[in-house]
Short mmCIF file of C-alpha atoms in Angstrom, two decimals:
data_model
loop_
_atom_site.label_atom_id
_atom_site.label_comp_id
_atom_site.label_asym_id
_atom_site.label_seq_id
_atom_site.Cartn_x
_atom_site.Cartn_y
_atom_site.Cartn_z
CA UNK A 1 -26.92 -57.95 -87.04
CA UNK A 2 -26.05 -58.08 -83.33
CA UNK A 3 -22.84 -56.37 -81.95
CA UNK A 4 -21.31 -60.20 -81.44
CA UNK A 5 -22.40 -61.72 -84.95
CA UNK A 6 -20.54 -58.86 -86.51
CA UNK A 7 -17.02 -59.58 -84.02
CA UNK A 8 -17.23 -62.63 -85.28
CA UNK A 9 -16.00 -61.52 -88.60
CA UNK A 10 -12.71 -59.94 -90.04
CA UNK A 11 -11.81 -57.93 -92.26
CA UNK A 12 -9.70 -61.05 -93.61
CA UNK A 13 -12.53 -63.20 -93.78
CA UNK A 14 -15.09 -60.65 -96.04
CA UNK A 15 -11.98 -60.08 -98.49
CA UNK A 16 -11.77 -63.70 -98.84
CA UNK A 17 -7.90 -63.90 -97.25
CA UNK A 18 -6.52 -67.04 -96.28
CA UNK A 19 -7.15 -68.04 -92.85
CA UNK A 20 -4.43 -70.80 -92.33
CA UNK A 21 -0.79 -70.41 -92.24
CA UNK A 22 1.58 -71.02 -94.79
CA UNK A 23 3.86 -73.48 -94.48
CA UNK A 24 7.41 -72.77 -92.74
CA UNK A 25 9.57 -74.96 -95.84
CA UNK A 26 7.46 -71.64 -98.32
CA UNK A 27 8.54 -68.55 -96.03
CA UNK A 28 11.09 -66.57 -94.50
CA UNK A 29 11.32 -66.00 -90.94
CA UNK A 30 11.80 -62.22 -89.90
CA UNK A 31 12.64 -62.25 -85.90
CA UNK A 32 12.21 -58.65 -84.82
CA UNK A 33 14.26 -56.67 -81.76
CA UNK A 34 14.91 -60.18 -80.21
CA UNK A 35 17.22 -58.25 -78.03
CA UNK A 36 18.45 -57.97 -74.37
CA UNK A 37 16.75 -54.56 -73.67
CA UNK A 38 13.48 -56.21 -72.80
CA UNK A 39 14.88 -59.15 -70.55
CA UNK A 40 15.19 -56.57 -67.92
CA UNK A 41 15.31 -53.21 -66.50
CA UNK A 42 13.02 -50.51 -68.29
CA UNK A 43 11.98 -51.87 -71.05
CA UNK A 44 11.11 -55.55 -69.75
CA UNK A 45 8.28 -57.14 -71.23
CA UNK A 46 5.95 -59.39 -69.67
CA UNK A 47 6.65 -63.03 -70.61
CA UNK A 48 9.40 -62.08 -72.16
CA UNK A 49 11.80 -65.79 -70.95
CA UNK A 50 8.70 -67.74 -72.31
CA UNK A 51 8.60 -65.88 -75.60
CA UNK A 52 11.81 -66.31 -76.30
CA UNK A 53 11.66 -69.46 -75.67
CA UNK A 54 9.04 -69.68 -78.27
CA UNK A 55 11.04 -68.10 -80.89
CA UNK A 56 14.12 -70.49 -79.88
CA UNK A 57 11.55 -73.27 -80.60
CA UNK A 58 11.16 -71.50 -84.07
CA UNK A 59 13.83 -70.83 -84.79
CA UNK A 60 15.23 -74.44 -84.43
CA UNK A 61 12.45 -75.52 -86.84
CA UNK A 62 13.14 -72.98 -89.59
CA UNK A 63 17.37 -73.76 -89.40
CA UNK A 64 16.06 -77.76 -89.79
CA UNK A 65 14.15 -77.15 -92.42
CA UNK A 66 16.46 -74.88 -94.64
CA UNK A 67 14.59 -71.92 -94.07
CA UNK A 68 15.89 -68.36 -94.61
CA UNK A 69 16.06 -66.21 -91.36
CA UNK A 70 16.38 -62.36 -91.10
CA UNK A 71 17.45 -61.06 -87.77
CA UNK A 72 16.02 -57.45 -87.61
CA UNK A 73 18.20 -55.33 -84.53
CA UNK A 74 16.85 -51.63 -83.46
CA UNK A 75 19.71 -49.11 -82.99
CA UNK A 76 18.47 -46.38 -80.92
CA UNK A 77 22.14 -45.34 -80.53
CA UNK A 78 24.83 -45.21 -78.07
CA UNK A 79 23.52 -45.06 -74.57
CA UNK A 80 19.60 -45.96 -75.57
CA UNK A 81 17.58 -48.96 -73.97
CA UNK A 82 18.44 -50.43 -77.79
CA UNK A 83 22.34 -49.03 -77.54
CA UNK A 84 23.47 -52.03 -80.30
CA UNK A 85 27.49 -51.67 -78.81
CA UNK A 86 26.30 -52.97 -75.42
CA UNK A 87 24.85 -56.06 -73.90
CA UNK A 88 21.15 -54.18 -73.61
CA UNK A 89 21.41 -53.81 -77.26
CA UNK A 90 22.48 -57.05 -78.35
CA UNK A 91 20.13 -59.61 -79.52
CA UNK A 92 19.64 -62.56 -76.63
CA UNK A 93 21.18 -65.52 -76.76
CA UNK A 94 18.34 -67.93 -77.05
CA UNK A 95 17.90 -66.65 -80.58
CA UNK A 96 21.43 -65.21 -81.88
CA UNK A 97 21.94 -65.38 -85.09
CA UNK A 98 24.61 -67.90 -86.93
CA UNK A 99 27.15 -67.24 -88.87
CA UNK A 100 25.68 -66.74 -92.48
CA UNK A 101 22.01 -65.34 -90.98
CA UNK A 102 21.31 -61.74 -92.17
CA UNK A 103 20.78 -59.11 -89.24
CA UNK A 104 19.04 -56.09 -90.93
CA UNK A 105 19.40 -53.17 -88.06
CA UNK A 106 16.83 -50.84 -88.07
CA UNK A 107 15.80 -47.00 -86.56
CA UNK A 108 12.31 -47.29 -86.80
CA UNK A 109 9.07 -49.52 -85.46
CA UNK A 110 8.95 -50.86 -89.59
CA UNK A 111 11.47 -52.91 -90.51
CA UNK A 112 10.88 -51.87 -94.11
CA UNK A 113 11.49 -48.26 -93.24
CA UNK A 114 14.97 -47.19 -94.09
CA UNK A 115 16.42 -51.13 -94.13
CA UNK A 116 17.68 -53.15 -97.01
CA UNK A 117 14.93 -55.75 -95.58
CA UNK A 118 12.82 -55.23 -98.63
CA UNK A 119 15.80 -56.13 -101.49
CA UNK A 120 16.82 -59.48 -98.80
CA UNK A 121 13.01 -60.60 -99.44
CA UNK A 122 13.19 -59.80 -103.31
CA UNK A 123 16.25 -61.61 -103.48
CA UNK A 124 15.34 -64.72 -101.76
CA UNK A 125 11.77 -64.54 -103.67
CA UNK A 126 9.27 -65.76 -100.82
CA UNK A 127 5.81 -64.11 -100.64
CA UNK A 128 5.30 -65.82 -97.10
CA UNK A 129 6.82 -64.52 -94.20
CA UNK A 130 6.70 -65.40 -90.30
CA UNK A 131 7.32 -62.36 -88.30
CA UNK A 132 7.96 -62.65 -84.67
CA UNK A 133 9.28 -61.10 -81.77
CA UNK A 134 9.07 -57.59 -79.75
CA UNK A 135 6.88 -55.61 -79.11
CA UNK A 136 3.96 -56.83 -79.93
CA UNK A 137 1.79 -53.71 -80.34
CA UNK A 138 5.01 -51.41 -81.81
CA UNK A 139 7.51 -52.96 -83.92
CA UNK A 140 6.03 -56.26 -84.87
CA UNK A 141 2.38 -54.65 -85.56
CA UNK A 142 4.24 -52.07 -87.96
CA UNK A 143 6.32 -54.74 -89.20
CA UNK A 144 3.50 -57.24 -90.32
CA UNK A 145 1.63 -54.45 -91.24
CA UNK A 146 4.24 -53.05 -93.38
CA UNK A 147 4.73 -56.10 -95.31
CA UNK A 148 0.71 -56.57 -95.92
CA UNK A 149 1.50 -53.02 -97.93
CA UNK A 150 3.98 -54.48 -99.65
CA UNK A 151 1.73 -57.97 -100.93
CA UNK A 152 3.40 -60.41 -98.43
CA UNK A 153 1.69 -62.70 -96.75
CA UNK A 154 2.44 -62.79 -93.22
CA UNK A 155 1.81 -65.54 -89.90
CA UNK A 156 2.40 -64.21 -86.61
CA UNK A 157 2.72 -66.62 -83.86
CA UNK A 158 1.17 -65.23 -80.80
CA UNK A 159 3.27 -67.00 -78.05
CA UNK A 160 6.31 -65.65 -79.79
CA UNK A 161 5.12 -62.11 -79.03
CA UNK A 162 5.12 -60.26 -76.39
CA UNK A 163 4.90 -56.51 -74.91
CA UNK A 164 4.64 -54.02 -71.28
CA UNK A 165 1.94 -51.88 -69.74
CA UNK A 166 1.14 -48.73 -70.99
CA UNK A 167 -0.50 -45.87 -69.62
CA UNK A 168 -4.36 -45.03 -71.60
CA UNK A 169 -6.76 -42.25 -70.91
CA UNK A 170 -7.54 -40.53 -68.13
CA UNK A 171 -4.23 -42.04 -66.56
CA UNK A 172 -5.79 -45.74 -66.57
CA UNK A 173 -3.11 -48.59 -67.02
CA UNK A 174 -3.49 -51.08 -69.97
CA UNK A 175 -1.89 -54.06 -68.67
CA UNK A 176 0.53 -56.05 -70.90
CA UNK A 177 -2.11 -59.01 -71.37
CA UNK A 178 -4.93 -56.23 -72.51
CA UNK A 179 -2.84 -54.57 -74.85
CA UNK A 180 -0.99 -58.03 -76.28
CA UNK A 181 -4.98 -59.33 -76.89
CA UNK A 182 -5.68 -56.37 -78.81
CA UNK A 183 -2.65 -55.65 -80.25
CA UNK A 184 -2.77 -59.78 -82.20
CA UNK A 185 -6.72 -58.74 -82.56
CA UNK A 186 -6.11 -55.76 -84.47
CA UNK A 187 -3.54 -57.69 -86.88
CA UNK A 188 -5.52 -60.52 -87.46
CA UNK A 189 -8.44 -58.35 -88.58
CA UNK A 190 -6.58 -57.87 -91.74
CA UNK A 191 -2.91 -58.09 -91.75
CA UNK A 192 -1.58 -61.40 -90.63
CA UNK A 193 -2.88 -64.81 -89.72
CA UNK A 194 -2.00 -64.96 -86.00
CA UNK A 195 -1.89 -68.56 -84.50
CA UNK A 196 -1.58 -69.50 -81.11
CA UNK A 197 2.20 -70.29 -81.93
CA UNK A 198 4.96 -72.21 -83.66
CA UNK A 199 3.51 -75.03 -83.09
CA UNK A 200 0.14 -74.41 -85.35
CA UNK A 201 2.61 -73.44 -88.54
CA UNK A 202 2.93 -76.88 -90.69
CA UNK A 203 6.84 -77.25 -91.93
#
């Protein structure tokens, strides 16, 4: 088999996962670290406006359609990039939550990982979840891949992502678009289906 035959399939596809989304009326959304801190300064992300824009989109959909929503807020602590008492902190406007909307705040990339997020899921009693938001390759990557441990089924919507260059080896630069393609590749290998966006997930 030649190197690009065996790209072409995933570890999704040879365990016989599904390879469409479920629909948005069967899941909950989880939107992860939607928050000031990467608008600018720091920690800003490349496309971060049009992401969030994307997520706004979503987000409209899923309050339509009498979906449950789960805000998930990282608390780095007072005077951090993700300081949850200031503006930096708080989650951006485009996408704050309502009154009634759980926010589940969180110290770590996994949103399972010391959180009550798992007993909100058990609760509700959805299997299918939509996770989106920042950053791609840290906290929604241990996110999604955190609830494929835990027997969800999980859709990530790409243009509701995004992330920042990082350095790599030997003191290269990864730019943001490298490490978002790879990032989305390595979930969709196995953890989530990841579509191009909202758009692509049926209500």
């Amino acid at each position: 088999m030649t190197a690009t035959a065996s790209a072409s399939r995933t570890l999704r596809s040879l365990a016989g996962l599904p390879a469409a989304p479920a629909p948005l009326s069967h899941s909950v959304l989880i939107l992860v670290d939607a928050q000031n801190t990467y608008r600018t300064g720091v920690m800003a992300l490349e496309g971060i406006e049009p992401a969030l824009d994307a997520a706004a989109d979503l987000l409209r959909r899923v309050r339509a359609l009498g979906t449950p929503v789960i805000h998930v807020q990282h608390d780095g602590g007072s005077g951090s990039p993700y300081d949850v008492g200031a503006e930096t902190g708080a989650i951006a406007d485009k996408v704050a939550p309502r009154a009634g909307e759980a926010v589940v705040r969180k110290k770590r990339p996994n949103s399972f990982v010391g959180t009550d997020l798992q007993e909100r899921l058990a609760a509700i009693g959805r299997r299918d979840l939509v996770v989106a938001g920042f950053m791609t390759h840290m906290c929604i990557n241990s996110t999604a891949r955190g609830a494929f441990n835990l027997d969800y089924a999980v859709t990530v919507p790409a243009s509701a992502t995004a992330t920042r260059a990082l350095p790599g080896p030997e003191g290269r630069v990864v730019s943001a678009a490298a490490l978002q393609a790879a990032a989305l590749a390595a979930l969709a290998d196995l953890f989530a289906v990841v579509v191009e966006g909202p758009a692509a997930i049926p209500d």
